[in-house]
Each structure stands twice: as structure tokens, then as C-alpha cells.
Amino acid sequence: MFAVPPNTVPAERPALLHPARIALKIAADRSRWAHRLRYDPADRWVGLIEKTDEHEVWLMSWLPGQHTELHDHNGGHGAFTVVQGSLVERVARVGADGRPVELVHALTTGQTRVFGPSYVHEVRNSGPDPAVSIHVFGPRRQGMTEYRQDLVKGPVKF
């Protein structure tokens, strides 16, 4: 299934409305999104699937080498599930000892990652084949603040 890191989803949000559950449910129903799928040779492709008062669901396609920059979601929370291919997520944070920490998660079809406020990461298709993912943002896609990884300070906003 999926692990829920601390402080990624507000406590008042019912478990059934958890972004990871929504992402998994929509990922399993290809009829809701497969006809919308596109690929862009210049950048990852993004298309809105669903918008409610509680969340937005986005479909993303990634050709080999396409990626996001290191970013956060401006205080937002959510989850993403890989539905085709593989993606690599690099998480940047400051550890309890004040030192920079980087975690790398290799994700294959069916795997889900959760993110919350102050979560800084990048997502990349490092594989040889296209990848597709479903992303859920709650309550809406907040935009992204870009970062760079400082070897002494950790993630630093541009």
C-alpha cells in the first residue's frame, strides 16, 4: 500500500479522503484518464482529471529524462502514484542534527509517495521508457517554489 510520513496530511482529513487513496483509486480506473494521456517532447505533460472542493487530480506523463526541479508545493499536501513505467523521487531536507539529508526513492508501477507542507523533492524519469503518474493535491494544486540543494544548509529557496 503506502506509508504516510508524519505531518503530510491534516489530521481533520478523513482517512478515506487521503490523497494516496484517491490517487490509487483513480490510477486503477484507466477509463477515467487513459484517453486524455498525451506526451510532450519538450517537457512533462500535465492534464487536470478532476477538481472538487477537497482535491485536484492531475495526470502527468514523463518521457525519458523529463523531470521537475527541486521544489515544494507552497504549503500544500498530496500524493502521487506511478501507473506506468518508473520514476525517481529525490527528497531534500535538513536532518535532526541540522545537516542536509537527501533520500532517493525509486518508484515503479503501483507505488505511491505522499507529501506535505515543507516537503521538498524532485521527480524524474531516469528510465528508458515513458512513465505516467496520477497526482492528487489537497485542497488544490498550490504551485511550486523551486529550491537548490546547498551542501551545508540543505534545501534553499531560489
PDB file of C-alpha atoms in Angstrom:
ATOM      1  CA  MET A   1       0.000   0.000   0.000  1.00  0.00           C
ATOM      2  CA  PHE A   2       1.635   3.260   1.108  1.00  0.00           C
ATOM      3  CA  ALA A   3       3.324   4.757   4.136  1.00  0.00           C
ATOM      4  CA  VAL A   4       2.110   8.087   5.481  1.00  0.00           C
ATOM      5  CA  PRO A   5       5.029  10.227   6.634  1.00  0.00           C
ATOM      6  CA  PRO A   6       4.353  12.419   9.678  1.00  0.00           C
ATOM      7  CA  ASN A   7       2.852  15.867   9.055  1.00  0.00           C
ATOM      8  CA  THR A   8       1.860  15.201   5.451  1.00  0.00           C
ATOM      9  CA  VAL A   9      -1.919  15.344   5.703  1.00  0.00           C
ATOM     10  CA  PRO A  10      -4.045  17.467   8.062  1.00  0.00           C
ATOM     11  CA  ALA A  11      -5.414  15.439  10.991  1.00  0.00           C
ATOM     12  CA  GLU A  12      -9.001  16.547  10.318  1.00  0.00           C
ATOM     13  CA  ARG A  13      -8.988  14.909   6.874  1.00  0.00           C
ATOM     14  CA  PRO A  14     -10.862  11.562   6.922  1.00  0.00           C
ATOM     15  CA  ALA A  15      -8.688   8.538   6.080  1.00  0.00           C
ATOM     16  CA  LEU A  16     -10.893   7.640   3.113  1.00  0.00           C
ATOM     17  CA  LEU A  17     -10.142  11.036   1.567  1.00  0.00           C
ATOM     18  CA  HIS A  18      -6.384  10.643   1.966  1.00  0.00           C
ATOM     19  CA  PRO A  19      -4.658  11.794  -1.257  1.00  0.00           C
ATOM     20  CA  ALA A  20      -2.864   8.452  -1.620  1.00  0.00           C
ATOM     21  CA  ARG A  21      -6.163   6.544  -1.522  1.00  0.00           C
ATOM     22  CA  ILE A  22      -7.647   8.876  -4.117  1.00  0.00           C
ATOM     23  CA  ALA A  23      -4.571   8.515  -6.360  1.00  0.00           C
ATOM     24  CA  LEU A  24      -4.674   4.720  -6.135  1.00  0.00           C
ATOM     25  CA  LYS A  25      -8.405   4.596  -6.853  1.00  0.00           C
ATOM     26  CA  ILE A  26      -8.151   6.809  -9.924  1.00  0.00           C
ATOM     27  CA  ALA A  27      -4.986   5.053 -11.136  1.00  0.00           C
ATOM     28  CA  ALA A  28      -6.874   1.750 -11.069  1.00  0.00           C
ATOM     29  CA  ASP A  29      -9.657   3.146 -13.281  1.00  0.00           C
ATOM     30  CA  ARG A  30      -7.822   3.709 -16.579  1.00  0.00           C
ATOM     31  CA  SER A  31     -11.111   4.566 -18.321  1.00  0.00           C
ATOM     32  CA  ARG A  32     -11.138   7.868 -16.373  1.00  0.00           C
ATOM     33  CA  TRP A  33      -7.815   9.089 -17.734  1.00  0.00           C
ATOM     34  CA  ALA A  34      -6.199   6.958 -20.478  1.00  0.00           C
ATOM     35  CA  HIS A  35      -7.984   8.811 -23.310  1.00  0.00           C
ATOM     36  CA  ARG A  36      -6.559  12.118 -22.017  1.00  0.00           C
ATOM     37  CA  LEU A  37      -2.938  10.989 -21.933  1.00  0.00           C
ATOM     38  CA  ARG A  38      -0.503  12.990 -24.070  1.00  0.00           C
ATOM     39  CA  TYR A  39       3.276  13.193 -24.369  1.00  0.00           C
ATOM     40  CA  ASP A  40       5.248  16.388 -24.911  1.00  0.00           C
ATOM     41  CA  PRO A  41       8.775  16.017 -26.298  1.00  0.00           C
ATOM     42  CA  ALA A  42       9.883  19.285 -24.649  1.00  0.00           C
ATOM     43  CA  ASP A  43       8.596  18.862 -21.072  1.00  0.00           C
ATOM     44  CA  ARG A  44       6.486  16.578 -18.913  1.00  0.00           C
ATOM     45  CA  TRP A  45       2.833  16.798 -19.863  1.00  0.00           C
ATOM     46  CA  VAL A  46       0.207  17.707 -17.220  1.00  0.00           C
ATOM     47  CA  GLY A  47      -3.584  17.472 -17.513  1.00  0.00           C
ATOM     48  CA  LEU A  48      -6.376  18.025 -14.981  1.00  0.00           C
ATOM     49  CA  ILE A  49      -8.590  14.950 -14.436  1.00  0.00           C
ATOM     50  CA  GLU A  50     -10.806  16.022 -11.539  1.00  0.00           C
ATOM     51  CA  LYS A  51     -11.403  19.081  -9.364  1.00  0.00           C
ATOM     52  CA  THR A  52     -13.527  19.106  -6.191  1.00  0.00           C
ATOM     53  CA  ASP A  53     -13.650  21.338  -3.119  1.00  0.00           C
ATOM     54  CA  GLU A  54     -11.347  18.851  -1.348  1.00  0.00           C
ATOM     55  CA  HIS A  55      -8.771  17.991  -4.006  1.00  0.00           C
ATOM     56  CA  GLU A  56      -7.473  18.198  -7.557  1.00  0.00           C
ATOM     57  CA  VAL A  57      -6.300  15.166  -9.536  1.00  0.00           C
ATOM     58  CA  TRP A  58      -3.717  15.577 -12.286  1.00  0.00           C
ATOM     59  CA  LEU A  59      -2.395  13.169 -14.892  1.00  0.00           C
ATOM     60  CA  MET A  60       1.297  13.551 -15.789  1.00  0.00           C
ATOM     61  CA  SER A  61       3.418  11.903 -18.454  1.00  0.00           C
ATOM     62  CA  TRP A  62       7.201  11.801 -18.407  1.00  0.00           C
ATOM     63  CA  LEU A  63       9.390  10.929 -21.360  1.00  0.00           C
ATOM     64  CA  PRO A  64      12.891   9.645 -20.550  1.00  0.00           C
ATOM     65  CA  GLY A  65      14.959  12.422 -18.957  1.00  0.00           C
ATOM     66  CA  GLN A  66      11.999  14.681 -18.136  1.00  0.00           C
ATOM     67  CA  HIS A  67      11.827  15.945 -14.564  1.00  0.00           C
ATOM     68  CA  THR A  68      10.736  18.635 -12.176  1.00  0.00           C
ATOM     69  CA  GLU A  69      13.186  20.916 -10.463  1.00  0.00           C
ATOM     70  CA  LEU A  70      13.705  20.559  -6.709  1.00  0.00           C
ATOM     71  CA  HIS A  71      10.507  22.143  -5.310  1.00  0.00           C
ATOM     72  CA  ASP A  72       7.836  22.260  -2.616  1.00  0.00           C
ATOM     73  CA  HIS A  73       4.079  22.699  -3.036  1.00  0.00           C
ATOM     74  CA  ASN A  74       3.662  26.051  -1.268  1.00  0.00           C
ATOM     75  CA  GLY A  75       2.223  24.560   1.908  1.00  0.00           C
ATOM     76  CA  GLY A  76       0.024  22.042   0.103  1.00  0.00           C
ATOM     77  CA  HIS A  77      -0.183  18.307   0.626  1.00  0.00           C
ATOM     78  CA  GLY A  78      -0.902  15.354  -1.608  1.00  0.00           C
ATOM     79  CA  ALA A  79       0.340  12.114  -3.115  1.00  0.00           C
ATOM     80  CA  PHE A  80       1.306  10.598  -6.429  1.00  0.00           C
ATOM     81  CA  THR A  81       1.103   7.080  -7.833  1.00  0.00           C
ATOM     82  CA  VAL A  82       3.092   5.680 -10.737  1.00  0.00           C
ATOM     83  CA  VAL A  83       0.730   3.990 -13.207  1.00  0.00           C
ATOM     84  CA  GLN A  84       3.220   3.171 -15.962  1.00  0.00           C
ATOM     85  CA  GLY A  85       6.993   2.969 -16.118  1.00  0.00           C
ATOM     86  CA  SER A  86       9.231   4.168 -13.314  1.00  0.00           C
ATOM     87  CA  LEU A  87      10.111   7.453 -11.644  1.00  0.00           C
ATOM     88  CA  VAL A  88      12.773   8.513  -9.172  1.00  0.00           C
ATOM     89  CA  GLU A  89      11.944  10.904  -6.334  1.00  0.00           C
ATOM     90  CA  ARG A  90      14.741  12.782  -4.589  1.00  0.00           C
ATOM     91  CA  VAL A  91      13.721  14.297  -1.238  1.00  0.00           C
ATOM     92  CA  ALA A  92      15.850  17.077   0.282  1.00  0.00           C
ATOM     93  CA  ARG A  93      15.550  18.135   3.917  1.00  0.00           C
ATOM     94  CA  VAL A  94      17.515  19.049   7.000  1.00  0.00           C
ATOM     95  CA  GLY A  95      18.056  16.222   9.484  1.00  0.00           C
ATOM     96  CA  ALA A  96      17.593  16.384  13.259  1.00  0.00           C
ATOM     97  CA  ASP A  97      21.315  17.130  13.588  1.00  0.00           C
ATOM     98  CA  GLY A  98      20.969  20.188  11.316  1.00  0.00           C
ATOM     99  CA  ARG A  99      22.789  18.559   8.400  1.00  0.00           C
ATOM    100  CA  PRO A 100      21.379  18.241   4.887  1.00  0.00           C
ATOM    101  CA  VAL A 101      19.778  14.892   4.069  1.00  0.00           C
ATOM    102  CA  GLU A 102      18.871  13.522   0.658  1.00  0.00           C
ATOM    103  CA  LEU A 103      16.692  10.456   0.219  1.00  0.00           C
ATOM    104  CA  VAL A 104      16.182   8.761  -3.132  1.00  0.00           C
ATOM    105  CA  HIS A 105      13.135   6.613  -3.835  1.00  0.00           C
ATOM    106  CA  ALA A 106      12.946   4.509  -6.999  1.00  0.00           C
ATOM    107  CA  LEU A 107       9.257   4.041  -7.819  1.00  0.00           C
ATOM    108  CA  THR A 108       7.700   1.524 -10.166  1.00  0.00           C
ATOM    109  CA  THR A 109       4.144   0.941 -11.350  1.00  0.00           C
ATOM    110  CA  GLY A 110       1.714   0.824  -8.419  1.00  0.00           C
ATOM    111  CA  GLN A 111       3.923   2.624  -5.902  1.00  0.00           C
ATOM    112  CA  THR A 112       2.777   5.802  -4.172  1.00  0.00           C
ATOM    113  CA  ARG A 113       4.531   8.658  -2.380  1.00  0.00           C
ATOM    114  CA  VAL A 114       2.904  11.163  -0.024  1.00  0.00           C
ATOM    115  CA  PHE A 115       3.985  14.771   0.516  1.00  0.00           C
ATOM    116  CA  GLY A 116       3.006  17.582   2.840  1.00  0.00           C
ATOM    117  CA  PRO A 117       3.857  21.156   3.762  1.00  0.00           C
ATOM    118  CA  SER A 118       7.608  21.863   3.753  1.00  0.00           C
ATOM    119  CA  TYR A 119       8.268  18.689   1.717  1.00  0.00           C
ATOM    120  CA  VAL A 120      10.971  19.448  -0.858  1.00  0.00           C
ATOM    121  CA  HIS A 121      11.503  16.982  -3.688  1.00  0.00           C
ATOM    122  CA  GLU A 122      12.126  16.461  -7.366  1.00  0.00           C
ATOM    123  CA  VAL A 123      10.671  13.775  -9.599  1.00  0.00           C
ATOM    124  CA  ARG A 124      12.473  12.378 -12.638  1.00  0.00           C
ATOM    125  CA  ASN A 125      12.052   9.747 -15.310  1.00  0.00           C
ATOM    126  CA  SER A 126      15.532   8.210 -15.324  1.00  0.00           C
ATOM    127  CA  GLY A 127      14.416   5.135 -17.222  1.00  0.00           C
ATOM    128  CA  PRO A 128      14.452   4.319 -20.927  1.00  0.00           C
ATOM    129  CA  ASP A 129      10.641   4.217 -21.293  1.00  0.00           C
ATOM    130  CA  PRO A 130       7.845   6.775 -20.846  1.00  0.00           C
ATOM    131  CA  ALA A 131       6.257   6.996 -17.393  1.00  0.00           C
ATOM    132  CA  VAL A 132       2.777   8.067 -16.304  1.00  0.00           C
ATOM    133  CA  SER A 133       1.634   9.178 -12.855  1.00  0.00           C
ATOM    134  CA  ILE A 134      -1.515  10.375 -11.077  1.00  0.00           C
ATOM    135  CA  HIS A 135      -1.050  13.287  -8.636  1.00  0.00           C
ATOM    136  CA  VAL A 136      -3.567  14.403  -6.009  1.00  0.00           C
ATOM    137  CA  PHE A 137      -3.254  17.834  -4.412  1.00  0.00           C
ATOM    138  CA  GLY A 138      -5.349  18.919  -1.461  1.00  0.00           C
ATOM    139  CA  PRO A 139      -7.286  21.068  -1.494  1.00  0.00           C
ATOM    140  CA  ARG A 140      -5.811  22.301  -4.796  1.00  0.00           C
ATOM    141  CA  ARG A 141      -2.564  22.467  -6.712  1.00  0.00           C
ATOM    142  CA  GLN A 142      -0.742  25.311  -4.985  1.00  0.00           C
ATOM    143  CA  GLY A 143       2.063  25.868  -7.483  1.00  0.00           C
ATOM    144  CA  MET A 144       5.699  25.175  -6.734  1.00  0.00           C
ATOM    145  CA  THR A 145       8.559  27.053  -5.102  1.00  0.00           C
ATOM    146  CA  GLU A 146      11.909  25.993  -6.546  1.00  0.00           C
ATOM    147  CA  TYR A 147      14.964  25.146  -4.450  1.00  0.00           C
ATOM    148  CA  ARG A 148      18.609  24.276  -4.843  1.00  0.00           C
ATOM    149  CA  GLN A 149      20.393  21.813  -2.578  1.00  0.00           C
ATOM    150  CA  ASP A 150      23.137  23.541  -0.557  1.00  0.00           C
ATOM    151  CA  LEU A 151      25.730  21.084   0.747  1.00  0.00           C
ATOM    152  CA  VAL A 152      25.899  22.905   4.103  1.00  0.00           C
ATOM    153  CA  LYS A 153      22.369  24.302   4.613  1.00  0.00           C
ATOM    154  CA  GLY A 154      20.180  21.775   2.794  1.00  0.00           C
ATOM    155  CA  PRO A 155      17.347  22.951   0.525  1.00  0.00           C
ATOM    156  CA  VAL A 156      17.469  26.709  -0.134  1.00  0.00           C
ATOM    157  CA  LYS A 157      14.759  28.626  -1.996  1.00  0.00           C
ATOM    158  CA  PHE A 158      15.772  30.307  -5.255  1.00  0.00           C
TER     159      PHE A 158
END
